[in-house]
Coordinates of C-alpha atoms in Angstrom, one line a residue:
Chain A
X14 CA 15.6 11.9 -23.3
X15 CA 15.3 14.1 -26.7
X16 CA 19.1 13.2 -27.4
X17 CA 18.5 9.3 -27.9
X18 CA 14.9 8.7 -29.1
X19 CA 14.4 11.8 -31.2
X20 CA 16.2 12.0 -35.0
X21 CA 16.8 15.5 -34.8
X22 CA 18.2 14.9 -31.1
X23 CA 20.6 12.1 -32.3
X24 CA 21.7 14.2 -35.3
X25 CA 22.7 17.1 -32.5
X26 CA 24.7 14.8 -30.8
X27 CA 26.2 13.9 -34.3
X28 CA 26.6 16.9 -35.1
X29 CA 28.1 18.7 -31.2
X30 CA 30.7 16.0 -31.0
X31 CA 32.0 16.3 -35.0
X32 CA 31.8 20.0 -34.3
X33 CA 34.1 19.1 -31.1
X34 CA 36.6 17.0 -33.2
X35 CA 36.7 19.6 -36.0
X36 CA 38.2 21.8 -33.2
X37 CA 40.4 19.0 -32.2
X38 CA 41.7 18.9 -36.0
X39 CA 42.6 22.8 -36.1
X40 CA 45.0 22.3 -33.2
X41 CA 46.6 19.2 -34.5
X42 CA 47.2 21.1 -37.8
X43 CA 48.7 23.9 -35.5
X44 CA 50.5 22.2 -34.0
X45 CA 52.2 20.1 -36.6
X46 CA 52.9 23.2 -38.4
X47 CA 55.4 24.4 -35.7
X48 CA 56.9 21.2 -36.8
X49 CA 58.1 23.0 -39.8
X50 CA 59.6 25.8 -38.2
X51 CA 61.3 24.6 -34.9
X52 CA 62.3 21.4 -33.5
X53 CA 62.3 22.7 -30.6
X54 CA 59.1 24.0 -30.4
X55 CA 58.0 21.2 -31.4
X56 CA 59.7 18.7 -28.6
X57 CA 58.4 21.7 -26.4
X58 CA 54.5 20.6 -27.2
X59 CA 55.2 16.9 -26.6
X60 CA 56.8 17.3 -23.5
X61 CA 53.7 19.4 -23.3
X62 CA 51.1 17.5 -24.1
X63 CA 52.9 13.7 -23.0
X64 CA 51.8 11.7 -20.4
X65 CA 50.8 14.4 -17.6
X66 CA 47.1 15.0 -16.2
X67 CA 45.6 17.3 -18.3
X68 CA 46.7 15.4 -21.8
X69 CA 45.3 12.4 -20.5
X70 CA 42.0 14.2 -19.7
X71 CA 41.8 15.5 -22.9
X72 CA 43.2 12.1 -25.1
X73 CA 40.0 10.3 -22.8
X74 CA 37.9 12.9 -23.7
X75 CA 38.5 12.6 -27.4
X76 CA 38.3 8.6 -27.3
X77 CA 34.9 9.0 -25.9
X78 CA 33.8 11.9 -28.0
X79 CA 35.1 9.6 -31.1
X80 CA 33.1 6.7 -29.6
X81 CA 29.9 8.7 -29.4
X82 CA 30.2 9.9 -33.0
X83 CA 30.7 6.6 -34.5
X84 CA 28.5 4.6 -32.3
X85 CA 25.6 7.0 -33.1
X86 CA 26.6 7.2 -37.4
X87 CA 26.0 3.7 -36.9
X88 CA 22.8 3.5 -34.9
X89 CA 21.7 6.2 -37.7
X90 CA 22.5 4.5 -40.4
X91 CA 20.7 1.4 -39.1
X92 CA 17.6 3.4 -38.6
X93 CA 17.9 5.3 -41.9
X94 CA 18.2 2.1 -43.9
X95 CA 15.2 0.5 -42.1
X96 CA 13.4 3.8 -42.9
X97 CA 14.1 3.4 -47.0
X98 CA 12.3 0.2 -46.5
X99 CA 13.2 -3.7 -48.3
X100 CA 12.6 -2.3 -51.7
X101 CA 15.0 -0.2 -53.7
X102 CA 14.6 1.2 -56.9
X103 CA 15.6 0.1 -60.1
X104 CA 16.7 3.3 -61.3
X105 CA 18.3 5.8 -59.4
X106 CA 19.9 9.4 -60.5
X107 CA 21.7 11.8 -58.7
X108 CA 19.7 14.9 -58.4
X109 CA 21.7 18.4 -59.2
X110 CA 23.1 19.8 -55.9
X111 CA 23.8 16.5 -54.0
X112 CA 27.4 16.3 -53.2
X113 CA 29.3 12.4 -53.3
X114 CA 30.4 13.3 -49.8
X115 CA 27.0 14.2 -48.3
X116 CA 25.8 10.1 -49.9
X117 CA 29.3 8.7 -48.5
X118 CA 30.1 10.0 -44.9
X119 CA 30.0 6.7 -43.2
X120 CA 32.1 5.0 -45.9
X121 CA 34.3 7.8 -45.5
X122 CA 34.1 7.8 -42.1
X123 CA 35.0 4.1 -42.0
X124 CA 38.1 5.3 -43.9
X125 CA 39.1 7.6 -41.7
X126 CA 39.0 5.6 -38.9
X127 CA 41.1 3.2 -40.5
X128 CA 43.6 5.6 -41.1
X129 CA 43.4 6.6 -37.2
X130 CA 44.7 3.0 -36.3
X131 CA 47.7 3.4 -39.0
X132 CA 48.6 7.1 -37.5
X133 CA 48.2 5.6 -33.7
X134 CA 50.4 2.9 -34.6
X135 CA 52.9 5.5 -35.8
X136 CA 52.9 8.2 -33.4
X137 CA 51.0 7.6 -30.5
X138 CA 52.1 4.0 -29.1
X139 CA 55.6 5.3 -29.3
X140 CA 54.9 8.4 -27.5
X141 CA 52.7 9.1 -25.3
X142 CA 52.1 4.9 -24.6
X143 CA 55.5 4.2 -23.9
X144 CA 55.7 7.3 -21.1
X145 CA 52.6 5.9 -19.6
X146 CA 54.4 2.0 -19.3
X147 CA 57.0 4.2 -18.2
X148 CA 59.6 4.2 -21.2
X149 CA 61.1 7.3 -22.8
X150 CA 59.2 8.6 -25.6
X151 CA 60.4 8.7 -28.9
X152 CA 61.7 12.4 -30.1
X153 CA 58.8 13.8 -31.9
X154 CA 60.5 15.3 -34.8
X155 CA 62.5 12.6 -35.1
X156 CA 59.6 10.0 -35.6
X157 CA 58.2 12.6 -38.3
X158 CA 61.4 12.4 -40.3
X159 CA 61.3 8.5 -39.9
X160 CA 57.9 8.2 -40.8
X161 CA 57.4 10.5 -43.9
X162 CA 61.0 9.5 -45.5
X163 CA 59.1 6.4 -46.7
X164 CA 56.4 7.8 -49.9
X165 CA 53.7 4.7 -49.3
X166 CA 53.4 6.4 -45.7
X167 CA 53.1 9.4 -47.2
X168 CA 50.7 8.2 -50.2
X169 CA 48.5 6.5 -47.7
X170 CA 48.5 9.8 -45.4
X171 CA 47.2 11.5 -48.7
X172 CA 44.5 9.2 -49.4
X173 CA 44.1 9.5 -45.7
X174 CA 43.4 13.4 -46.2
X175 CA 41.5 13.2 -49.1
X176 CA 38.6 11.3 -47.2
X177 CA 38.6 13.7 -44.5
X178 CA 38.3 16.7 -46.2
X179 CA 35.3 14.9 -48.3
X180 CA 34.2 14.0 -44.8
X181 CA 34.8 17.6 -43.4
X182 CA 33.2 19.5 -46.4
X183 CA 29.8 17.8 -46.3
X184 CA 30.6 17.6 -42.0
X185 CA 31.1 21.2 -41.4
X186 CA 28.2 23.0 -42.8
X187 CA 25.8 20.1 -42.0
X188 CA 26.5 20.0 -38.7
X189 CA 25.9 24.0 -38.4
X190 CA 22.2 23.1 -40.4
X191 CA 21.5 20.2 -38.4
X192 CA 21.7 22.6 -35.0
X193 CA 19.3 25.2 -36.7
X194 CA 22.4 27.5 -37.7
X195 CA 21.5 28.4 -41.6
X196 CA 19.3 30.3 -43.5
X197 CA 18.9 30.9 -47.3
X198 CA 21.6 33.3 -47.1
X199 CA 23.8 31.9 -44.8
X200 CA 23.7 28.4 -46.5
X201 CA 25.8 29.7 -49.6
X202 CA 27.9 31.4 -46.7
X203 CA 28.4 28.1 -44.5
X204 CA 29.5 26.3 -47.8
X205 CA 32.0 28.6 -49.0
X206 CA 33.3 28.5 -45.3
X207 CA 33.3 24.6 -44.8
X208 CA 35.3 24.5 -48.4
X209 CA 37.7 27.2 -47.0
X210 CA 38.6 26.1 -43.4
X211 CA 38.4 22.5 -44.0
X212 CA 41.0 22.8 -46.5
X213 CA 42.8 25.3 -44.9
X214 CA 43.4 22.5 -42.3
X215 CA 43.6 20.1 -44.6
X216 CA 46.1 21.5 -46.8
X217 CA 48.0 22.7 -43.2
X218 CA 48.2 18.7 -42.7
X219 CA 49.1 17.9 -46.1
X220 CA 51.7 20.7 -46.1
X221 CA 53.7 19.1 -43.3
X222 CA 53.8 15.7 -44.6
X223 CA 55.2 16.5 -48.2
X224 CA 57.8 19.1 -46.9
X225 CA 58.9 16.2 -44.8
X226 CA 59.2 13.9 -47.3
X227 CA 61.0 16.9 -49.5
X228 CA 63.4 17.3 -46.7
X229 CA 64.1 13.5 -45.6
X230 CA 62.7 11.5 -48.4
X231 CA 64.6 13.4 -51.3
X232 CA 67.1 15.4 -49.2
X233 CA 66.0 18.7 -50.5
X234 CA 67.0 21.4 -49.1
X235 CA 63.9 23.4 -48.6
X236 CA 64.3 27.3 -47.6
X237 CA 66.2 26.5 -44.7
X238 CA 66.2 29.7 -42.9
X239 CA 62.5 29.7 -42.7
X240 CA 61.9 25.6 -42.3
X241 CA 64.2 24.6 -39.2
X242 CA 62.4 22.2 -38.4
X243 CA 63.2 20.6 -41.6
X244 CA 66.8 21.2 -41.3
X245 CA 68.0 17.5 -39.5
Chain B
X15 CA 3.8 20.5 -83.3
X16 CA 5.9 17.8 -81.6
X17 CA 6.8 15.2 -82.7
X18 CA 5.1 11.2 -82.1
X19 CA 7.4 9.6 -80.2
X20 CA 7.6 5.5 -79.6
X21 CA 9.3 4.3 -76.4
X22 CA 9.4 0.5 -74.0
X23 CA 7.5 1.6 -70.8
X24 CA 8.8 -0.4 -67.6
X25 CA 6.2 0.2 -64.8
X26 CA 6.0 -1.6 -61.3
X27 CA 2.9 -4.5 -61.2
X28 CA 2.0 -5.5 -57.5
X29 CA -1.2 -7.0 -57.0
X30 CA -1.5 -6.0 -53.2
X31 CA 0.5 -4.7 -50.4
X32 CA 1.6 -8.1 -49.2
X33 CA 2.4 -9.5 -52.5
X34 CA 5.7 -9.3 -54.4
X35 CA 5.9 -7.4 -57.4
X36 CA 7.9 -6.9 -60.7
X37 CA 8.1 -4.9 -63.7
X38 CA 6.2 -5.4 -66.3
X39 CA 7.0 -3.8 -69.7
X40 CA 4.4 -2.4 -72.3
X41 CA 5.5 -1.1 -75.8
X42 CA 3.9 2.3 -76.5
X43 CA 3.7 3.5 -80.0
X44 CA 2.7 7.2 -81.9
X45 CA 2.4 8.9 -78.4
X46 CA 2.3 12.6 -79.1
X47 CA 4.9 14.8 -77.5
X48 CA 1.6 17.0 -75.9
X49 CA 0.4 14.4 -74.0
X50 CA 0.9 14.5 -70.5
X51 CA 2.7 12.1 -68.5
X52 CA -0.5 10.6 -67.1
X53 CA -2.4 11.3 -70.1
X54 CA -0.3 8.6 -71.5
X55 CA -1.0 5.8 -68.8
X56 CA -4.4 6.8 -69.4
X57 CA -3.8 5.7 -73.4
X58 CA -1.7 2.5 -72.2
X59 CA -4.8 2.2 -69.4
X60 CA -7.5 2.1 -72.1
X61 CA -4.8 -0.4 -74.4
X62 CA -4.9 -2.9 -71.2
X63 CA -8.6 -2.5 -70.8
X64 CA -9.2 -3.0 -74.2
X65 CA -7.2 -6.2 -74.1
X66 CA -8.9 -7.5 -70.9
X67 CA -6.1 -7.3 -68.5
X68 CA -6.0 -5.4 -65.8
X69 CA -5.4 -1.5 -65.7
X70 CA -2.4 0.0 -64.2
X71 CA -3.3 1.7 -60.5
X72 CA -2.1 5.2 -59.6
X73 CA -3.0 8.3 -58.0
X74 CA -3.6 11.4 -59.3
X75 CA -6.4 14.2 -59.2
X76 CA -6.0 17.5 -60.3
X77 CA -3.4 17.2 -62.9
X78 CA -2.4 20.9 -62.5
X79 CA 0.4 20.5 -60.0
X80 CA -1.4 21.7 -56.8
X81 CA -3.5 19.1 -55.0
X82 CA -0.5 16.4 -54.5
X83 CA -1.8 14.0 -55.6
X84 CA 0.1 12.2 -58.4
X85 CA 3.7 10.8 -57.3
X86 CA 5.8 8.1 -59.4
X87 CA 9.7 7.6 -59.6
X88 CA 10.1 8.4 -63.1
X89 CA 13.6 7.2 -64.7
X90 CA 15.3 7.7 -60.8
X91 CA 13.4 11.1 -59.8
X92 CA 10.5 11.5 -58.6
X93 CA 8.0 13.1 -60.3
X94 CA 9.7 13.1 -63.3
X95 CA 13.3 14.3 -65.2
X96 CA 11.7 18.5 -64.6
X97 CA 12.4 20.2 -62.0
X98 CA 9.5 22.5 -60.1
X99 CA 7.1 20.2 -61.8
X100 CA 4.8 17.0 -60.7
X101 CA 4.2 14.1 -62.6
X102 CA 0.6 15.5 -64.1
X103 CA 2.9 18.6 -65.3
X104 CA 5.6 16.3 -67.7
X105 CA 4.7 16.0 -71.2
X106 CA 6.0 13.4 -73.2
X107 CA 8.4 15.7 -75.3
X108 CA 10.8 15.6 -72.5
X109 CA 11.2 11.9 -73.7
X110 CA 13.0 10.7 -76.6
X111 CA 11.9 8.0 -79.2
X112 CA 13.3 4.7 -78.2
X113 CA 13.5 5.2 -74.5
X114 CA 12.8 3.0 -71.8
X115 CA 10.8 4.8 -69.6
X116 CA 11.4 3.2 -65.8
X117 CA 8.2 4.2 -63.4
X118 CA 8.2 2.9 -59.7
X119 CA 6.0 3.7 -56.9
X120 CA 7.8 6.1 -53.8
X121 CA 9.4 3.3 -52.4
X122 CA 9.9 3.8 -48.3
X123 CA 9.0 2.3 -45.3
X124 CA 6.7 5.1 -44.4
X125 CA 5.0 4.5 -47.4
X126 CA 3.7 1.3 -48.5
X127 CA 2.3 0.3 -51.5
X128 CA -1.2 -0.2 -51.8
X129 CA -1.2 -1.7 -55.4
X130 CA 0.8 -1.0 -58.3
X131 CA 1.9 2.4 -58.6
X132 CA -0.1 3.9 -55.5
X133 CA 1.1 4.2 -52.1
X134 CA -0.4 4.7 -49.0
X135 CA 0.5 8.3 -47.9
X136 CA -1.5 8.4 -45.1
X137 CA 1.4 9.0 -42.7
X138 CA 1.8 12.4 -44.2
X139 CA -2.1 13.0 -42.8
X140 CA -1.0 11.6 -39.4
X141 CA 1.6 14.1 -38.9
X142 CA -0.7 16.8 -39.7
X143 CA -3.0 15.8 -37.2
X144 CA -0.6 16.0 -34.5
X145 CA 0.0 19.3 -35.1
X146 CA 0.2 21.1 -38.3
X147 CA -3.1 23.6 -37.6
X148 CA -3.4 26.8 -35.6
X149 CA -6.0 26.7 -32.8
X150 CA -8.6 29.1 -33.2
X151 CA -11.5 29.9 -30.8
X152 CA -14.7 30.9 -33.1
X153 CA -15.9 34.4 -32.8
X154 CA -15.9 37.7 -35.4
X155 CA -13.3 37.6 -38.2
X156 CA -10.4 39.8 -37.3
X157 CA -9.6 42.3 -39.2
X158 CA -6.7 41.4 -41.9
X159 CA -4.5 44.5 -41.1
X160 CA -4.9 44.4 -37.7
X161 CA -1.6 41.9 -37.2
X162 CA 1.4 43.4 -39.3
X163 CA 3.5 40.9 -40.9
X164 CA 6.6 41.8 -42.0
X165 CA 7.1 41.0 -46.3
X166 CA 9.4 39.0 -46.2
X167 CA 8.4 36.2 -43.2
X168 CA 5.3 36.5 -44.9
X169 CA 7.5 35.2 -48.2
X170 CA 8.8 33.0 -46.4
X171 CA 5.8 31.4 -45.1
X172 CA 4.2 31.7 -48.4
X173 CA 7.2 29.4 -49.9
X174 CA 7.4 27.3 -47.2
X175 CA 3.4 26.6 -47.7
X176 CA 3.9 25.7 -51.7
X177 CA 4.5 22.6 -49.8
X178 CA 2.0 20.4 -51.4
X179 CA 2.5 16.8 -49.5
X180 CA 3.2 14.2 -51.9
X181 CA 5.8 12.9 -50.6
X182 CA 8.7 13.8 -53.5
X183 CA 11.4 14.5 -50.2
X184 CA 10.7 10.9 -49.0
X185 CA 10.7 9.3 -52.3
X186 CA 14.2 11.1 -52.8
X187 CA 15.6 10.9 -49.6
X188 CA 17.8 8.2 -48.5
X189 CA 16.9 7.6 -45.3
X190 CA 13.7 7.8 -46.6
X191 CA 13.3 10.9 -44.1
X192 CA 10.2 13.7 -44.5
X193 CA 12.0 16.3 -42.4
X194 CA 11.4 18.7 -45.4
X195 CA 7.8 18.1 -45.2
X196 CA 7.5 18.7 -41.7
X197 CA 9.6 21.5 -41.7
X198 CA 7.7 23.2 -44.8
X199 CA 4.4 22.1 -42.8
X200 CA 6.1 23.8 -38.8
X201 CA 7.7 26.7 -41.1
X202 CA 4.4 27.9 -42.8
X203 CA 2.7 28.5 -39.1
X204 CA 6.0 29.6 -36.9
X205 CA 6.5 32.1 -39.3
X206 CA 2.9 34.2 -38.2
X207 CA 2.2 35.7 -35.4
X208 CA -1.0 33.0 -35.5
X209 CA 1.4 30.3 -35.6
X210 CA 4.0 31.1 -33.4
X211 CA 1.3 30.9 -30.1
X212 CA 2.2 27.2 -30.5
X213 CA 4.9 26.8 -32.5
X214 CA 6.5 24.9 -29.2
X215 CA 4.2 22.4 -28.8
X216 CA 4.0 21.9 -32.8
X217 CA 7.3 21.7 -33.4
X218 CA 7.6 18.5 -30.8
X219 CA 4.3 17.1 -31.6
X220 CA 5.0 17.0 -35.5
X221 CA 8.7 15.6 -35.1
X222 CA 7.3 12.4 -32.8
X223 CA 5.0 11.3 -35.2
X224 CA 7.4 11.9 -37.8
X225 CA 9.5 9.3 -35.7
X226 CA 7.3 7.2 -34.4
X227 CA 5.3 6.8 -37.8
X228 CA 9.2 5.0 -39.0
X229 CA 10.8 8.1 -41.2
X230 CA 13.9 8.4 -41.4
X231 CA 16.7 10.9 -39.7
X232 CA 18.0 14.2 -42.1
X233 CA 21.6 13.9 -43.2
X234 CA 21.2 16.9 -45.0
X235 CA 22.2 15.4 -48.6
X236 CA 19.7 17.7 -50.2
X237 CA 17.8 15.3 -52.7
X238 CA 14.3 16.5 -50.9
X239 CA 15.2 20.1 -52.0
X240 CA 16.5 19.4 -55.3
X241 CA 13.6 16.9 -56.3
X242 CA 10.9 18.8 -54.8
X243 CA 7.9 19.8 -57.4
X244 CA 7.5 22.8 -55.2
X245 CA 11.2 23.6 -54.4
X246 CA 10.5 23.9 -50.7
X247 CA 14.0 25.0 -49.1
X248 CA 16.4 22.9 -46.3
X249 CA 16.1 26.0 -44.5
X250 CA 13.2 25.0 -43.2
X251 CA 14.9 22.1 -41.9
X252 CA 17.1 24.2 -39.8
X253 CA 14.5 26.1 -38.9
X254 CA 12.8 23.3 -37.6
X255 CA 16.2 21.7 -35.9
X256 CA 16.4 25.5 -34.0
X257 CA 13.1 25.4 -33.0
X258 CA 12.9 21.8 -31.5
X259 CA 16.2 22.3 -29.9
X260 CA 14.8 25.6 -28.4
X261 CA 11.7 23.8 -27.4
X262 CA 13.4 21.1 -25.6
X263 CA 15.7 23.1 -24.1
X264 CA 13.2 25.4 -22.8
X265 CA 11.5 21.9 -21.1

């Protein structure tokens, strides 16, 4: 099967299920932003998305589309390395045009899924876990009040970010080239429109977390009429 | 004029392929800033004879940037600190007096060194053989006009054909990948109407070998592109991602 012993057919998958969790990303980002506006729209998509059918579908679906991503970076990575060979060189220079992300995504990728465990911990196993053991999940807004109060949550969040929009950046466009969508023209395009959309969702996710921590951390009163969700 | 220039040259010694090498350095003094890049290993060359050691191996030919031929991982880029330039095209005015000038063979697993400086590139040869030609039964020579091409695929081919083969993209890459070679080398032919007949089969052919011959997967970092004495494009590389997907799809 062309998907496991073929390089370009590995780099598909690679690239089909970061493609997949790219999507994932732009509704998480959505959906926190409702966050901002109403709590109640925001209780309304955890009630929504808790521990019913079709979430769990979807929350399996992700693990496994997660698993296949990193268990094939790393079978990649093994292969690439043996394909550099034993020796390295003495001197090495970075030529113009490659990016520190595109050299780094499974160091950043290692970070990120780091970060996952820390952002599971917080939200996840006191949500949607406890309604599956059969508890009462904890109020959404609630917990993002609790959580982002506290600035090393919110610095490690950051840092959080900041590798996954490195990872994004170099992830987005790639993944496009690596299923045969660019040309000479539309390289220069796909690059402006990884820079944009990643940190449009990026900055979404970033946007969330320091008006929290505005609102709860510092008790400022951001533009209440417009922020409800803010408003405690 | 330019200026003589005096500079420490650090160059890779390895007796044989199983042996373990090291660098070895040699003083080089009054080198003019006109002499080519191999013109000068050709000085230190004689210098070594002279002294009854033994000369430095590596490859070259032509020494006007078309036949491939000459490689070397000058300073941490292959071919050399220019870019769209091979090793046989770098004077010694790009150097300054003082330096220490690093030179390496391509180091990958596709590409094993035969001795010193020279590498066995024969994988690149390989991969052409399982593919990289247009079948053609013998009979009268069309005529040239008779297949119209539009200008710019046939730009497009004609770039992609620049490719020369020596090996710059896996020297740079790495995963020590030669997807830009392959693609440059499925590109040129899927382009024409000559090629595309069977581009399919190419396509798949090429990209086995590629594999099975121990390269490495593209993670599209773009070293090949930027290092390449040709400046062969990554759009070839998607080009030839589309068209094996196609083709194995189409299975």
């Amino acid at each position: 099967m062309w998907l496991f012993n073929s390089s370009v057919g590995k780099k598909v998958v690679m690239s089909v299920t970061g493609l997949a969790l790219i999507l994932f990303l732009t509704f998480h980002m959505t959906m926190n932003c409702v966050a901002l506006f109403s709590a109640e729209g925001y209780e309304w998509i955890c009630n929504f998305l808790g521990a019913n059918w079709y979430a769990m579908v979807a929350t399996i679906g992700l693990a496994i589309l997660m698993v296949i991503h990193i268990v094939y970076a790393f079978w990649l990575t093994w292969t690439n390395r043996k394909a550099r060979g034993a020796e390295r060189y003495a001197v090495t220079a970075r030529p113009k045009g490659v990016e520190f992300a595109s050299r780094n995504m499974l160091v950043l990728g290692i970070i990120v899924f780091v970060g996952l465990f820390v952002h599971l911990f917080h939200f996840w196993s006191k949500m949607q876990l406890v309604e599956l053991q059969g508890g009462e999940p904890a109020a959404g807004v609630e917990l993002i009040r609790y959580t982002f109060s506290k600035w090393y949550n919110v610095l490690l969040y950051l840092i959080w970010f900041l590798a996954l929009w490195f990872h994004l950046t170099h992830g987005f466009w790639s993944a496009l080239q690596t299923i045969g969508f660019n040309n000479k023209k539309w390289y220069v395009r796909l690059k402006w429109i990884s820079y944009i959309f990643v940190t449009l969702i990026m900055g979404g996710f970033a946007t969330v977390l320091i008006l929290f921590f505005c609102a709860e951390g510092l008790n400022w009163a951001i533009f209440p009429g417009l922020f409800q969700g803010l408003v405690g | 004029m330019d200026k003589n220039i005096s500079f420490t040259l650090k160059v890779w010694r390895q007796r044989g392929p199983k042996e373990k090498g090291e660098f070895k350095s040699y003083y080089m003094e009054d080198i003019p800033g006109d002499t080519s890049f191999l013109e000068m290993l050709d000085i230190l060359n004689e210098m070594l004879i002279n002294r009854g050691e033994e000369p430095i191996v590596f490859d070259h030919d032509c020494r006007e940037g078309i036949c491939g031929m000459c490689s070397l991982y000058i300073n941490g880029h292959p071919h050399g600190p220019a870019t769209g330039a091979t090793t046989c095209q770098i004077y010694m005015r790009r150097f300054h007096d003082g330096d220490i000038i690093t030179v390496e063979p391509w180091r990958s697993a596709g590409f094993p060194v035969i001795r010193d400086l020279m590498v066995d590139r024969r994988a690149f040869d390989k991969i052409m053989a399982a593919g990289g030609y247009v079948s053609v039964n013998t009979g009268g020579v069309p005529d040239a006009n008779a297949i119209p091409i539009p200008k710019e695929k046939a730009d497009e081919a004609m770039d992609a054909a620049a490719c020369i083969g020596c090996g710059a993209c896996v020297a740079a890459c790495k995963n020590g990948s030669a997807m830009l070679f392959v693609s440059a080398k499925v590109s040129q032919l899927a382009l024409l109407p000559q090629g595309k007949v069977e581009a399919k089969r190419r396509v798949k052919a090429m990209l086995a070998k590629m594999d099975e011959l121990g390269f490495g997967a593209c993670t599209n970092t773009r070293a090949c592109e930027a290092e390449c004495p040709k400046c062969v494009s990554i759009s070839n590389i998607a080009r030839l991602n589309r068209q094996f997907i196609g083709a194995k799809f189409k299975d």
